[in-house]
Backbone as ProteinMPNN parsed JSONL, in Angstrom:
{"seq_chain_A": "MSRACASAIRVVLTGDEPLCRGALAALLEREADFRVVAQTDDCLGAVDAVTEQRPDLVVLDLEPPARDAAEAARTIRRAGDVPIVLLTRCTRPGALRRALAAGVRGFVPKTTDASKLAGILRGVRSGELYVDPQAAALALTRPGCPLTARELEVLRHARRGAAASAIAEGISLSPGTVRNYLSSAMGKLNARTRFEAAQLAWEEGWL", "coords_chain_A": {"N_chain_A": [[-60.303, -16.118, -51.04], [-58.52, -14.23, -53.42], [-54.985, -13.428, -53.813], [-54.634, -10.902, -54.965], [-57.104, -9.641, -54.39], [-57.038, -9.674, -51.614], [-54.997, -7.868, -51.04], [-55.907, -5.516, -51.995], [-56.349, -1.995, -52.529], [-58.36, -0.264, -50.471], [-61.003, 1.876, -50.997], [-62.791, 4.837, -50.215], [-65.164, 6.748, -51.814], [-66.082, 10.071, -52.074], [-68.361, 12.359, -53.157], [-70.26, 15.079, -54.565], [-71.568, 14.838, -56.946], [-73.352, 12.502, -58.311], [-73.226, 11.069, -60.801], [-70.61, 11.532, -61.777], [-69.168, 10.512, -59.618], [-69.94, 7.828, -59.667], [-68.892, 7.079, -62.153], [-66.157, 7.352, -61.68], [-65.845, 5.415, -59.716], [-66.348, 3.118, -61.232], [-64.176, 3.195, -62.981], [-62.015, 2.857, -61.213], [-62.572, 0.331, -60.201], [-61.939, -1.231, -62.315], [-59.274, -1.533, -62.147], [-56.971, -3.905, -60.955], [-56.016, -3.761, -58.358], [-57.619, -2.136, -56.772], [-60.397, -1.458, -54.672], [-63.549, -0.262, -54.302], [-65.084, 0.56, -51.445], [-67.087, 2.067, -50.379], [-69.43, 4.642, -51.258], [-70.17, 8.04, -50.928], [-72.256, 10.968, -50.45], [-71.456, 13.283, -49.163], [-69.259, 14.855, -46.701], [-70.039, 14.04, -44.165], [-71.235, 11.574, -44.569], [-68.949, 10.324, -45.426], [-67.447, 10.294, -43.091], [-68.858, 8.411, -41.56], [-68.435, 6.192, -43.22], [-65.644, 5.929, -43.143], [-65.302, 5.329, -40.465], [-66.683, 2.886, -40.283], [-65.636, 1.241, -42.355], [-62.867, 1.482, -42.389], [-60.972, 2.401, -44.462], [-58.237, 2.409, -46.903], [-57.825, 4.727, -48.209], [-59.254, 7.898, -48.998], [-61.072, 9.403, -51.521], [-61.812, 12.565, -52.4], [-64.28, 14.54, -53.759], [-65.596, 17.243, -53.862], [-67.132, 20.151, -54.798], [-66.805, 23.718, -54.552], [-69.55, 26.099, -54.815], [-70.722, 24.372, -52.996], [-69.482, 23.156, -50.8], [-66.73, 23.773, -48.628], [-63.957, 22.202, -49.543], [-61.581, 21.761, -48.15], [-62.307, 22.057, -45.468], [-64.072, 19.946, -45.329], [-62.251, 17.864, -45.622], [-60.826, 18.079, -43.214], [-62.819, 17.358, -41.415], [-63.275, 14.687, -42.142], [-60.763, 13.56, -41.605], [-60.692, 13.694, -38.873], [-62.168, 11.54, -38.218], [-60.585, 9.385, -38.695], [-57.19, 8.407, -39.28], [-56.623, 8.638, -42.246], [-55.336, 8.707, -45.545], [-56.121, 11.398, -47.759], [-57.229, 12.222, -50.96], [-57.723, 14.928, -53.036], [-59.884, 15.695, -55.607], [-60.333, 18.168, -58.013], [-61.705, 21.06, -59.705], [-60.769, 23.516, -59.276], [-57.762, 25.051, -59.236], [-56.476, 27.112, -58.039], [-54.034, 29.023, -56.129], [-54.874, 29.47, -53.45], [-56.735, 27.436, -52.96], [-55.081, 25.202, -53.098], [-53.28, 25.697, -50.972], [-55.025, 25.682, -48.767], [-55.964, 23.062, -48.893], [-53.634, 21.515, -48.44], [-52.98, 22.425, -45.886], [-55.079, 21.327, -44.529], [-54.408, 18.725, -44.423], [-54.613, 17.159, -46.676], [-53.362, 14.723, -48.916], [-53.076, 14.416, -51.599], [-53.423, 16.432, -54.44], [-55.318, 16.929, -57.058], [-56.12, 17.724, -60.381], [-59.297, 17.59, -62.104], [-59.007, 17.056, -64.738], [-57.119, 15.149, -65.055], [-55.717, 12.213, -66.496], [-57.265, 8.992, -66.417], [-55.699, 6.637, -66.023], [-53.34, 7.729, -65.063], [-54.27, 8.839, -62.714], [-54.808, 6.56, -61.181], [-52.206, 5.695, -60.66], [-51.301, 7.864, -59.129], [-52.931, 7.609, -56.872], [-52.028, 5.158, -55.887], [-49.441, 5.893, -55.159], [-49.916, 7.842, -53.139], [-51.18, 6.214, -51.293], [-49.007, 4.698, -50.513], [-47.586, 6.463, -49.054], [-46.645, 8.781, -50.259], [-46.663, 12.289, -51.184], [-48.696, 14.06, -53.354], [-48.809, 16.739, -55.549], [-50.344, 18.544, -58.038], [-48.306, 19.524, -60.714], [-48.68, 21.929, -62.241], [-50.445, 23.398, -60.638], [-48.815, 23.723, -58.398], [-46.71, 25.238, -59.492], [-48.097, 27.549, -60.178], [-48.825, 28.471, -57.651], [-46.331, 29.141, -56.67], [-45.417, 31.152, -58.354], [-47.311, 33.12, -58.456], [-48.275, 36.538, -58.174], [-47.854, 38.622, -55.241], [-50.223, 39.486, -52.618], [-52.279, 42.225, -53.415], [-53.784, 43.743, -51.748], [-54.616, 45.827, -48.939], [-54.333, 45.495, -45.319], [-56.691, 46.429, -44.121], [-58.478, 46.366, -46.301], [-58.583, 43.635, -46.775], [-59.73, 42.886, -44.385], [-62.356, 43.994, -44.498], [-63.305, 42.638, -46.734], [-63.315, 40.052, -45.801], [-65.427, 40.088, -44.029], [-67.424, 40.784, -45.839], [-67.566, 38.531, -47.445], [-68.96, 36.825, -45.855], [-71.435, 37.756, -46.161], [-72.172, 40.143, -44.975], [-73.556, 43.411, -44.721], [-72.476, 46.763, -45.664], [-72.984, 48.557, -43.582], [-73.193, 46.862, -41.36], [-70.639, 45.749, -41.338], [-69.161, 48.038, -40.809], [-70.019, 48.677, -38.224], [-69.056, 46.444, -36.881], [-66.259, 46.635, -37.043], [-65.638, 49.119, -36.167], [-65.653, 51.424, -37.891], [-66.7, 54.066, -40.128], [-69.642, 53.724, -42.211], [-69.227, 54.861, -44.756], [-66.431, 54.834, -44.994], [-65.951, 52.096, -44.965], [-67.245, 51.38, -47.356], [-65.548, 52.682, -49.117], [-63.171, 51.215, -48.788], [-64.069, 48.74, -49.736], [-64.663, 49.384, -52.386], [-62.135, 50.081, -53.306], [-60.796, 47.63, -53.073], [-62.282, 46.097, -54.894], [-61.596, 47.408, -57.26], [-58.821, 46.88, -57.446], [-58.862, 44.134, -57.822], [-60.277, 43.841, -60.088], [-62.999, 43.279, -59.913], [-66.561, 42.971, -60.153], [-68.435, 43.176, -58.147], [-68.658, 43.462, -54.526], [-68.885, 40.961, -53.409], [-67.882, 39.271, -55.36], [-65.244, 40.165, -55.351], [-64.506, 39.423, -52.756], [-64.714, 36.643, -52.976], [-62.762, 36.082, -54.913], [-60.459, 36.894, -53.528], [-60.518, 35.018, -51.478], [-60.202, 32.628, -52.945], [-57.605, 32.979, -53.809], [-56.284, 32.595, -51.503], [-55.874, 34.625, -49.684], [-57.605, 35.374, -47.722]], "CA_chain_A": [[-60.019, -14.798, -51.61], [-57.243, -14.228, -54.131], [-53.968, -12.541, -53.249], [-54.893, -9.549, -55.457], [-58.227, -9.085, -53.632], [-56.63, -9.5, -50.225], [-54.098, -6.725, -50.917], [-56.489, -4.395, -52.723], [-56.444, -0.693, -51.878], [-59.776, -0.057, -50.175], [-61.232, 3.301, -51.238], [-64.087, 5.489, -50.041], [-65.356, 7.867, -52.731], [-67.03, 11.068, -51.585], [-68.575, 13.378, -54.169], [-71.625, 15.578, -54.606], [-72.124, 14.624, -58.28], [-73.47, 11.04, -58.371], [-72.795, 10.508, -62.083], [-69.139, 11.558, -61.797], [-68.684, 9.593, -58.588], [-70.135, 6.468, -60.162], [-67.942, 6.833, -63.24], [-64.845, 7.157, -61.066], [-65.861, 4.106, -59.069], [-66.229, 2.103, -62.278], [-62.799, 3.22, -63.484], [-61.116, 2.271, -60.221], [-62.86, -1.099, -60.069], [-61.307, -1.931, -63.437], [-57.891, -1.789, -61.737], [-56.972, -5.124, -60.137], [-55.604, -3.529, -56.97], [-58.491, -1.178, -56.104], [-61.757, -1.875, -54.358], [-64.358, 0.823, -53.746], [-65.858, -0.05, -50.37], [-68.236, 2.918, -50.059], [-69.603, 5.904, -51.965], [-70.99, 8.939, -50.119], [-72.573, 12.257, -51.063], [-70.852, 14.407, -48.452], [-68.216, 14.472, -45.751], [-70.624, 13.348, -43.02], [-71.321, 10.177, -44.988], [-67.581, 9.797, -45.465], [-67.053, 10.03, -41.698], [-69.445, 7.114, -41.203], [-67.784, 5.147, -44.004], [-64.29, 5.744, -42.615], [-65.443, 4.655, -39.168], [-67.151, 1.513, -40.464], [-64.87, 0.454, -43.324], [-61.418, 1.638, -42.183], [-60.363, 2.298, -45.793], [-56.84, 2.805, -47.08], [-57.755, 5.981, -48.946], [-60.5, 8.595, -49.312], [-60.999, 10.309, -52.675], [-62.784, 13.614, -52.095], [-64.651, 15.305, -54.947], [-66.644, 18.187, -53.473], [-66.81, 21.426, -55.416], [-67.498, 24.912, -54.08], [-69.816, 26.615, -53.469], [-71.466, 23.415, -52.178], [-68.784, 22.931, -49.538], [-65.294, 23.999, -48.607], [-63.364, 20.866, -49.556], [-60.568, 21.663, -47.105], [-62.994, 21.818, -44.2], [-64.568, 18.572, -45.404], [-61.107, 16.983, -45.371], [-60.557, 18.099, -41.77], [-63.871, 16.583, -40.752], [-63.04, 13.27, -42.428], [-59.543, 13.12, -40.934], [-60.98, 13.512, -37.448], [-62.776, 10.214, -38.042], [-59.544, 8.371, -38.816], [-55.961, 8.877, -39.922], [-56.641, 8.034, -43.563], [-54.913, 9.655, -46.574], [-57.186, 11.961, -48.573], [-56.862, 12.81, -52.249], [-58.746, 15.869, -53.471], [-60.092, 15.947, -57.027], [-60.915, 19.499, -58.054], [-61.595, 21.91, -60.889], [-60.144, 24.763, -58.836], [-56.336, 24.868, -58.946], [-55.911, 28.38, -57.57], [-53.112, 28.839, -55.002], [-55.57, 29.392, -52.168], [-57.321, 26.098, -52.818], [-53.979, 24.293, -52.825], [-52.761, 25.934, -49.623], [-56.004, 25.225, -47.782], [-56.011, 21.601, -48.931], [-52.448, 20.982, -47.777], [-53.099, 22.735, -44.462], [-56.093, 20.427, -43.96], [-53.866, 17.371, -44.364], [-54.81, 16.421, -47.925], [-52.096, 14.159, -49.387], [-53.035, 14.472, -53.047], [-54.18, 17.549, -55.0], [-55.352, 16.419, -58.426], [-57.159, 18.308, -61.24], [-60.227, 16.625, -62.679], [-58.605, 16.773, -66.111], [-56.082, 14.113, -65.03], [-56.045, 10.95, -67.15], [-57.674, 7.961, -65.453], [-54.582, 5.738, -65.712], [-52.406, 8.49, -64.226], [-54.89, 8.973, -61.403], [-54.593, 5.309, -60.445], [-50.827, 5.721, -60.179], [-51.222, 8.849, -58.052], [-53.562, 7.026, -55.686], [-51.107, 4.148, -55.345], [-48.339, 6.6, -54.51], [-50.402, 8.426, -51.892], [-51.402, 5.096, -50.372], [-47.717, 4.227, -50.02], [-46.968, 7.49, -48.223], [-46.18, 9.927, -51.026], [-47.486, 13.484, -51.326], [-48.777, 14.447, -54.766], [-49.393, 18.034, -55.874], [-50.301, 18.784, -59.471], [-47.188, 20.434, -60.999], [-49.13, 23.245, -62.68], [-50.971, 24.098, -59.472], [-47.668, 24.093, -57.564], [-45.998, 26.322, -60.164], [-48.931, 28.742, -60.06], [-48.728, 28.94, -56.272], [-44.996, 29.699, -56.448], [-45.143, 32.309, -59.223], [-48.403, 34.092, -58.379], [-47.894, 37.78, -57.478], [-48.333, 38.747, -53.877], [-51.534, 40.099, -52.393], [-52.229, 43.676, -53.606], [-54.744, 44.379, -50.856], [-54.147, 46.231, -47.621], [-54.921, 44.739, -44.225], [-58.072, 46.883, -43.943], [-59.267, 45.852, -47.422], [-58.797, 42.212, -46.503], [-60.648, 42.767, -43.252], [-63.739, 44.241, -44.918], [-63.693, 41.559, -47.647], [-63.583, 38.866, -44.985], [-66.805, 40.243, -43.553], [-68.314, 40.797, -47.002], [-67.745, 37.163, -47.923], [-69.97, 36.206, -44.997], [-72.728, 38.34, -46.511], [-72.47, 41.326, -44.168], [-73.719, 44.684, -45.403], [-71.46, 47.752, -45.296], [-73.306, 49.122, -42.26], [-72.864, 45.856, -40.349], [-69.178, 45.669, -41.288], [-68.697, 49.256, -40.14], [-70.274, 48.544, -36.782], [-68.226, 45.384, -36.328], [-64.828, 46.969, -36.988], [-65.535, 50.496, -35.659], [-65.406, 52.398, -38.947], [-67.936, 54.605, -40.676], [-70.09, 53.007, -43.416], [-68.586, 55.428, -45.935], [-65.05, 54.345, -45.053], [-66.03, 50.693, -45.364], [-67.546, 51.336, -48.79], [-64.331, 53.079, -49.84], [-62.272, 50.06, -48.788], [-64.634, 47.729, -50.631], [-64.494, 49.869, -53.758], [-60.709, 49.982, -53.629], [-60.478, 46.214, -53.268], [-62.901, 45.682, -56.147], [-60.795, 47.948, -58.358], [-57.542, 46.165, -57.529], [-59.095, 42.756, -58.255], [-61.123, 43.872, -61.294], [-64.245, 42.588, -59.562], [-67.754, 43.775, -60.394], [-69.157, 43.348, -56.888], [-67.873, 43.167, -53.322], [-68.92, 39.515, -53.175], [-66.923, 38.694, -56.303], [-63.911, 40.503, -54.847], [-64.254, 38.583, -51.585], [-64.505, 35.269, -53.425], [-61.45, 36.032, -55.569], [-59.436, 36.952, -52.482], [-60.538, 33.73, -50.787], [-59.624, 31.62, -53.833], [-56.165, 33.181, -53.858], [-55.7, 32.263, -50.206], [-55.538, 35.842, -48.923], [-58.539, 35.499, -46.597]], "C_chain_A": [[-58.635, -14.813, -52.24], [-56.274, -13.265, -53.465], [-54.237, -11.101, -53.67], [-56.014, -8.894, -54.668], [-57.805, -8.785, -52.198], [-55.781, -8.253, -50.036], [-54.652, -5.483, -51.614], [-56.507, -3.126, -51.871], [-57.921, -0.371, -51.715], [-60.068, 1.448, -50.145], [-62.664, 3.686, -50.872], [-64.133, 6.678, -50.99], [-66.416, 8.8, -52.154], [-67.151, 12.17, -52.619], [-70.021, 13.792, -54.25], [-72.257, 15.487, -55.992], [-72.198, 13.118, -58.516], [-72.966, 10.426, -59.674], [-71.27, 10.449, -62.161], [-68.557, 10.572, -60.794], [-68.807, 8.146, -59.046], [-69.169, 6.114, -61.272], [-66.542, 6.583, -62.689], [-64.765, 5.796, -60.387], [-65.671, 2.992, -60.099], [-64.803, 2.038, -62.821], [-61.843, 2.553, -62.496], [-61.331, 0.769, -60.093], [-62.268, -1.908, -61.223], [-59.839, -2.234, -63.151], [-57.886, -2.961, -60.756], [-56.703, -4.853, -58.667], [-56.425, -2.458, -56.26], [-59.84, -1.816, -55.818], [-62.482, -0.716, -53.691], [-65.294, 0.22, -52.709], [-67.058, 0.793, -49.962], [-68.222, 4.145, -50.953], [-70.542, 6.781, -51.132], [-71.172, 10.271, -50.828], [-71.829, 13.421, -50.424], [-69.889, 13.902, -47.385], [-68.793, 13.757, -44.531], [-70.82, 11.868, -43.331], [-69.955, 9.538, -45.027], [-67.082, 9.472, -44.067], [-67.587, 8.668, -41.26], [-68.733, 5.98, -41.933], [-66.373, 4.864, -43.508], [-64.329, 4.982, -41.297], [-65.779, 3.177, -39.345], [-66.194, 0.658, -41.298], [-63.368, 0.471, -43.087], [-60.675, 1.508, -43.524], [-58.894, 2.691, -45.788], [-56.72, 4.218, -47.631], [-59.159, 6.568, -49.066], [-60.233, 9.51, -50.501], [-62.152, 11.289, -52.535], [-63.023, 14.472, -53.326], [-65.857, 16.167, -54.596], [-66.259, 19.559, -53.991], [-67.511, 22.578, -54.717], [-68.474, 25.378, -55.163], [-70.546, 25.633, -52.555], [-70.798, 23.216, -50.82], [-67.315, 23.305, -49.7], [-64.622, 22.639, -48.481], [-62.321, 20.705, -48.463], [-61.206, 21.393, -45.749], [-63.579, 20.407, -44.166], [-63.448, 17.583, -45.103], [-60.776, 16.938, -43.883], [-61.567, 17.238, -41.019], [-63.631, 15.089, -40.929], [-61.821, 12.764, -41.661], [-59.746, 12.955, -39.428], [-61.594, 12.142, -37.173], [-61.74, 9.102, -38.113], [-58.364, 8.906, -39.585], [-55.813, 8.198, -41.281], [-56.199, 9.07, -44.594], [-56.102, 10.113, -47.423], [-56.601, 12.559, -49.837], [-58.02, 13.68, -52.706], [-58.739, 15.986, -54.986], [-60.815, 17.274, -57.162], [-60.789, 20.148, -59.421], [-60.828, 23.184, -60.558], [-58.682, 24.514, -58.459], [-55.682, 26.182, -58.524], [-55.025, 28.144, -56.337], [-53.807, 28.702, -53.657], [-56.157, 28.027, -51.912], [-56.249, 25.084, -52.465], [-53.478, 24.459, -51.394], [-53.736, 25.428, -48.552], [-56.063, 23.698, -47.73], [-54.819, 21.001, -48.187], [-52.498, 21.247, -46.271], [-54.092, 21.815, -43.769], [-55.611, 18.986, -43.905], [-54.114, 16.532, -45.602], [-53.452, 15.979, -48.468], [-51.972, 14.131, -50.913], [-53.938, 15.577, -53.552], [-54.18, 17.368, -56.507], [-56.445, 17.107, -59.233], [-58.048, 17.225, -61.842], [-59.89, 16.284, -64.129], [-57.552, 15.669, -66.187], [-56.569, 12.825, -65.695], [-56.302, 9.859, -66.111], [-56.522, 7.047, -65.061], [-53.55, 6.437, -64.834], [-52.958, 8.635, -62.814], [-54.673, 7.721, -60.567], [-53.175, 5.263, -59.873], [-50.634, 6.705, -59.043], [-51.798, 8.278, -56.756], [-52.677, 5.958, -55.058], [-49.963, 4.822, -54.591], [-48.748, 7.202, -53.183], [-50.627, 7.333, -50.854], [-50.085, 4.612, -49.757], [-46.959, 5.301, -49.233], [-46.478, 8.72, -48.951], [-47.166, 11.09, -50.924], [-47.497, 13.851, -52.8], [-49.482, 15.79, -54.885], [-49.249, 18.235, -57.377], [-49.225, 19.819, -59.799], [-47.629, 21.828, -61.435], [-49.695, 24.058, -61.52], [-49.836, 24.567, -58.568], [-46.912, 25.269, -58.175], [-46.768, 27.631, -60.054], [-48.827, 29.333, -58.666], [-47.387, 29.633, -56.014], [-44.751, 30.991, -57.215], [-46.215, 33.379, -59.159], [-47.93, 35.348, -57.664], [-48.477, 37.833, -56.081], [-49.664, 39.468, -53.792], [-51.441, 41.62, -52.548], [-53.091, 44.452, -52.607], [-54.117, 44.749, -49.518], [-54.833, 45.391, -46.55], [-56.384, 45.126, -44.007], [-58.972, 46.358, -45.071], [-59.566, 44.368, -47.239], [-59.813, 42.022, -45.379], [-62.098, 42.961, -43.689], [-64.215, 43.16, -45.9], [-64.017, 40.283, -46.885], [-65.012, 38.913, -44.447], [-67.786, 40.187, -44.721], [-68.57, 39.39, -47.517], [-68.777, 36.416, -47.085], [-71.358, 36.783, -45.244], [-73.093, 39.586, -45.745], [-72.599, 42.57, -45.042], [-72.667, 45.674, -44.905], [-71.718, 48.321, -43.905], [-72.939, 48.155, -41.138], [-71.349, 45.705, -40.211], [-68.627, 46.851, -40.511], [-68.871, 49.159, -38.638], [-69.339, 47.529, -36.148], [-66.765, 45.754, -36.179], [-64.594, 48.448, -36.647], [-65.045, 51.485, -36.712], [-66.745, 52.959, -39.401], [-68.344, 53.794, -41.907], [-69.428, 53.533, -44.687], [-67.159, 54.94, -46.108], [-65.016, 52.885, -45.479], [-66.309, 50.58, -46.858], [-66.333, 51.734, -49.622], [-63.339, 51.92, -49.906], [-62.77, 48.972, -49.74], [-64.438, 48.12, -52.093], [-63.043, 49.759, -54.211], [-60.316, 48.535, -53.903], [-61.06, 45.704, -54.579], [-62.087, 46.162, -57.343], [-59.489, 47.197, -58.54], [-57.714, 44.757, -58.096], [-59.931, 42.667, -59.529], [-62.425, 43.101, -61.079], [-65.432, 43.53, -59.741], [-68.528, 44.067, -59.11], [-68.231, 43.046, -55.71], [-67.8, 41.663, -53.067], [-67.957, 38.793, -54.123], [-65.5, 38.965, -55.844], [-63.546, 39.621, -53.662], [-63.974, 37.144, -51.992], [-63.148, 35.118, -54.094], [-60.324, 36.04, -54.535], [-59.354, 35.634, -51.725], [-59.887, 32.639, -51.644], [-58.107, 31.754, -53.942], [-55.482, 32.846, -52.541], [-55.337, 33.444, -49.35], [-56.463, 36.017, -47.725], [-58.452, 34.27, -45.71]], "O_chain_A": [[-57.689, -15.346, -51.662], [-56.664, -12.41, -52.671], [-54.097, -10.18, -52.866], [-55.909, -7.722, -54.307], [-58.178, -7.754, -51.639], [-55.835, -7.633, -48.974], [-53.93, -4.504, -51.798], [-56.661, -3.183, -50.651], [-58.645, -0.223, -52.699], [-59.464, 2.194, -49.374], [-63.616, 2.967, -51.175], [-63.237, 7.522, -50.971], [-67.51, 8.367, -51.793], [-66.17, 12.844, -52.932], [-70.919, 12.978, -54.035], [-73.358, 15.996, -56.202], [-71.194, 12.513, -58.89], [-72.341, 9.365, -59.651], [-70.705, 9.432, -62.566], [-67.578, 9.883, -61.08], [-67.899, 7.339, -58.843], [-68.678, 4.987, -61.337], [-65.825, 5.707, -63.173], [-63.747, 5.108, -60.471], [-64.926, 2.041, -59.865], [-64.285, 0.954, -63.088], [-60.97, 1.78, -62.892], [-60.375, 0.019, -59.897], [-62.115, -3.125, -61.119], [-59.228, -3.075, -63.811], [-58.701, -3.007, -59.835], [-57.12, -5.635, -57.812], [-55.98, -1.92, -55.246], [-60.356, -2.604, -56.61], [-62.067, -0.246, -52.631], [-66.194, -0.546, -53.053], [-67.953, 0.302, -49.275], [-67.165, 4.63, -51.356], [-71.589, 6.316, -50.681], [-70.374, 10.659, -51.681], [-71.595, 14.439, -51.077], [-69.723, 12.698, -47.189], [-68.102, 12.942, -43.92], [-70.602, 11.011, -42.475], [-69.801, 8.359, -44.707], [-66.373, 8.485, -43.874], [-66.863, 7.87, -40.664], [-68.457, 4.933, -41.347], [-65.947, 3.71, -43.453], [-63.502, 4.106, -41.044], [-65.234, 2.32, -38.649], [-65.968, -0.511, -40.984], [-62.664, -0.433, -43.536], [-59.85, 0.61, -43.694], [-58.377, 3.23, -44.809], [-55.662, 4.84, -47.542], [-60.135, 5.833, -49.217], [-59.285, 10.294, -50.49], [-63.32, 10.899, -52.55], [-62.091, 15.06, -53.873], [-66.987, 15.865, -54.978], [-65.189, 20.074, -53.668], [-68.672, 22.453, -54.326], [-68.252, 25.079, -56.337], [-70.951, 26.005, -51.454], [-71.482, 23.119, -49.802], [-66.74, 23.166, -50.779], [-64.706, 21.995, -47.435], [-62.186, 19.618, -47.9], [-60.696, 20.587, -44.97], [-63.586, 19.751, -43.124], [-63.662, 16.585, -44.415], [-60.477, 15.87, -43.348], [-61.213, 16.49, -40.108], [-63.766, 14.316, -39.981], [-61.844, 11.656, -41.125], [-59.052, 12.167, -38.786], [-61.55, 11.644, -36.048], [-61.989, 7.993, -37.64], [-58.52, 9.768, -40.45], [-54.988, 7.301, -41.452], [-56.647, 10.215, -44.527], [-56.978, 9.316, -47.761], [-55.618, 13.299, -49.801], [-59.163, 13.227, -52.757], [-57.721, 16.333, -55.584], [-61.822, 17.49, -56.487], [-59.886, 19.83, -60.195], [-60.302, 23.852, -61.449], [-58.403, 23.84, -57.468], [-54.467, 26.339, -58.641], [-55.236, 27.188, -55.591], [-53.384, 27.91, -52.815], [-56.095, 27.51, -50.796], [-56.47, 24.205, -51.632], [-53.277, 23.473, -50.685], [-53.325, 24.825, -47.561], [-56.195, 23.112, -46.656], [-54.986, 20.078, -47.391], [-52.104, 20.394, -45.475], [-53.973, 21.549, -42.573], [-56.319, 18.115, -43.4], [-53.859, 15.328, -45.596], [-52.501, 16.761, -48.483], [-50.9, 13.857, -51.451], [-55.097, 15.663, -53.146], [-53.171, 17.619, -57.167], [-57.604, 17.084, -58.817], [-57.612, 16.095, -62.062], [-60.43, 15.327, -64.683], [-57.136, 15.295, -67.283], [-57.704, 12.4, -65.479], [-55.649, 9.807, -65.069], [-56.378, 6.712, -63.885], [-52.953, 5.811, -63.958], [-52.213, 8.563, -61.836], [-54.386, 7.813, -59.374], [-52.973, 4.841, -58.734], [-49.896, 6.428, -58.098], [-51.221, 8.446, -55.681], [-52.586, 5.865, -53.834], [-49.568, 4.373, -53.515], [-48.015, 7.091, -52.199], [-50.303, 7.506, -49.679], [-50.06, 4.169, -48.609], [-45.83, 5.077, -48.799], [-45.941, 9.629, -48.317], [-48.344, 10.9, -50.619], [-46.443, 13.944, -53.429], [-50.597, 15.969, -54.394], [-48.153, 18.109, -57.923], [-49.231, 20.901, -59.211], [-47.011, 22.815, -61.036], [-49.456, 25.261, -61.426], [-49.882, 25.674, -58.032], [-46.517, 26.192, -57.462], [-46.177, 28.693, -59.862], [-48.749, 30.551, -58.508], [-47.312, 30.589, -55.241], [-43.966, 31.833, -56.779], [-46.05, 34.447, -59.749], [-47.249, 35.247, -56.644], [-49.469, 37.17, -55.78], [-50.164, 39.995, -54.786], [-50.616, 42.251, -51.887], [-53.115, 45.683, -52.629], [-53.209, 44.075, -49.031], [-55.79, 44.669, -46.83], [-57.223, 44.265, -43.739], [-60.105, 45.951, -44.816], [-60.674, 43.909, -47.519], [-60.645, 41.115, -45.42], [-62.973, 42.187, -43.299], [-65.393, 42.804, -45.901], [-64.897, 39.521, -47.286], [-65.711, 37.9, -44.417], [-68.863, 39.604, -44.598], [-69.672, 39.087, -47.975], [-69.4, 35.47, -47.568], [-72.335, 36.363, -44.624], [-74.226, 40.054, -45.85], [-71.836, 42.753, -45.99], [-72.044, 45.461, -43.864], [-70.782, 48.542, -43.138], [-72.436, 48.569, -40.094], [-70.834, 45.552, -39.104], [-67.745, 46.699, -39.665], [-67.975, 49.518, -37.873], [-68.88, 47.717, -35.022], [-66.09, 45.246, -35.284], [-63.489, 48.964, -36.818], [-64.14, 52.281, -36.46], [-67.797, 52.397, -39.098], [-67.482, 53.232, -42.582], [-69.103, 52.76, -45.588], [-66.721, 54.663, -47.224], [-64.156, 52.48, -46.261], [-65.683, 49.776, -47.549], [-66.112, 51.191, -50.704], [-62.737, 51.67, -50.95], [-61.982, 48.361, -50.462], [-64.09, 47.285, -52.928], [-62.76, 49.391, -55.352], [-59.588, 48.252, -54.855], [-60.399, 44.956, -55.3], [-61.905, 45.431, -58.317], [-59.092, 46.906, -59.669], [-56.821, 44.243, -58.77], [-60.255, 41.576, -59.997], [-62.883, 42.369, -61.956], [-65.322, 44.734, -59.51], [-69.198, 45.094, -59.006], [-67.164, 42.453, -55.875], [-66.794, 41.152, -52.575], [-67.3, 37.827, -53.735], [-64.641, 38.088, -55.938], [-62.422, 39.129, -53.567], [-63.099, 36.494, -51.42], [-62.454, 34.128, -53.865], [-59.357, 35.288, -54.652], [-58.266, 35.18, -51.371], [-59.115, 31.825, -51.137], [-57.405, 30.762, -54.143], [-54.254, 32.813, -52.461], [-54.579, 33.306, -48.391], [-56.123, 36.749, -46.796], [-59.16, 34.181, -44.707]]}, "name": "protein", "num_of_chains": 1, "seq": "MSRACASAIRVVLTGDEPLCRGALAALLEREADFRVVAQTDDCLGAVDAVTEQRPDLVVLDLEPPARDAAEAARTIRRAGDVPIVLLTRCTRPGALRRALAAGVRGFVPKTTDASKLAGILRGVRSGELYVDPQAAALALTRPGCPLTARELEVLRHARRGAAASAIAEGISLSPGTVRNYLSSAMGKLNARTRFEAAQLAWEEGWL"}
């Protein structure tokens, strides 16, 4: 085995879009110092791959609503202390905060150039933390949450699919009061439905 192969960065790719995952694998394999040792469809497959392969890096490409990528990262990290880089289309502050809280070491938009991505992966492998500058700037400059504690509470239940009557029973309010809170939150967020309002609040990291 050559010196380059012996020192290659061993990568597990996890993504729910096979075509994109395969294209990324091909790009990384063109780099002399990368070797893709496994490709998986979901975090459970990644857990098995991490356990079996003991890779140097996991590249995670799971998009909502299929799965919460941050929760997937937590699941993978429980299988082994391996750095995780998240590729994502969603650069909202909430997504960034959840990813970092889950232990993700790289937060990278899918629009990133392939050659730049290779450099980011090398840096993360060597112990660096990488956060996309635009995502970081957005997180720092985004206005604060305009919702009250009660509005957040009812949206948290609404995001789980609960009806107004069920929310009311769960938090000891009348259904009419719950609907008023939902309507107020929708107005503040310019959302058409309670579910859209709940999703927007979640993406911003308020829930």
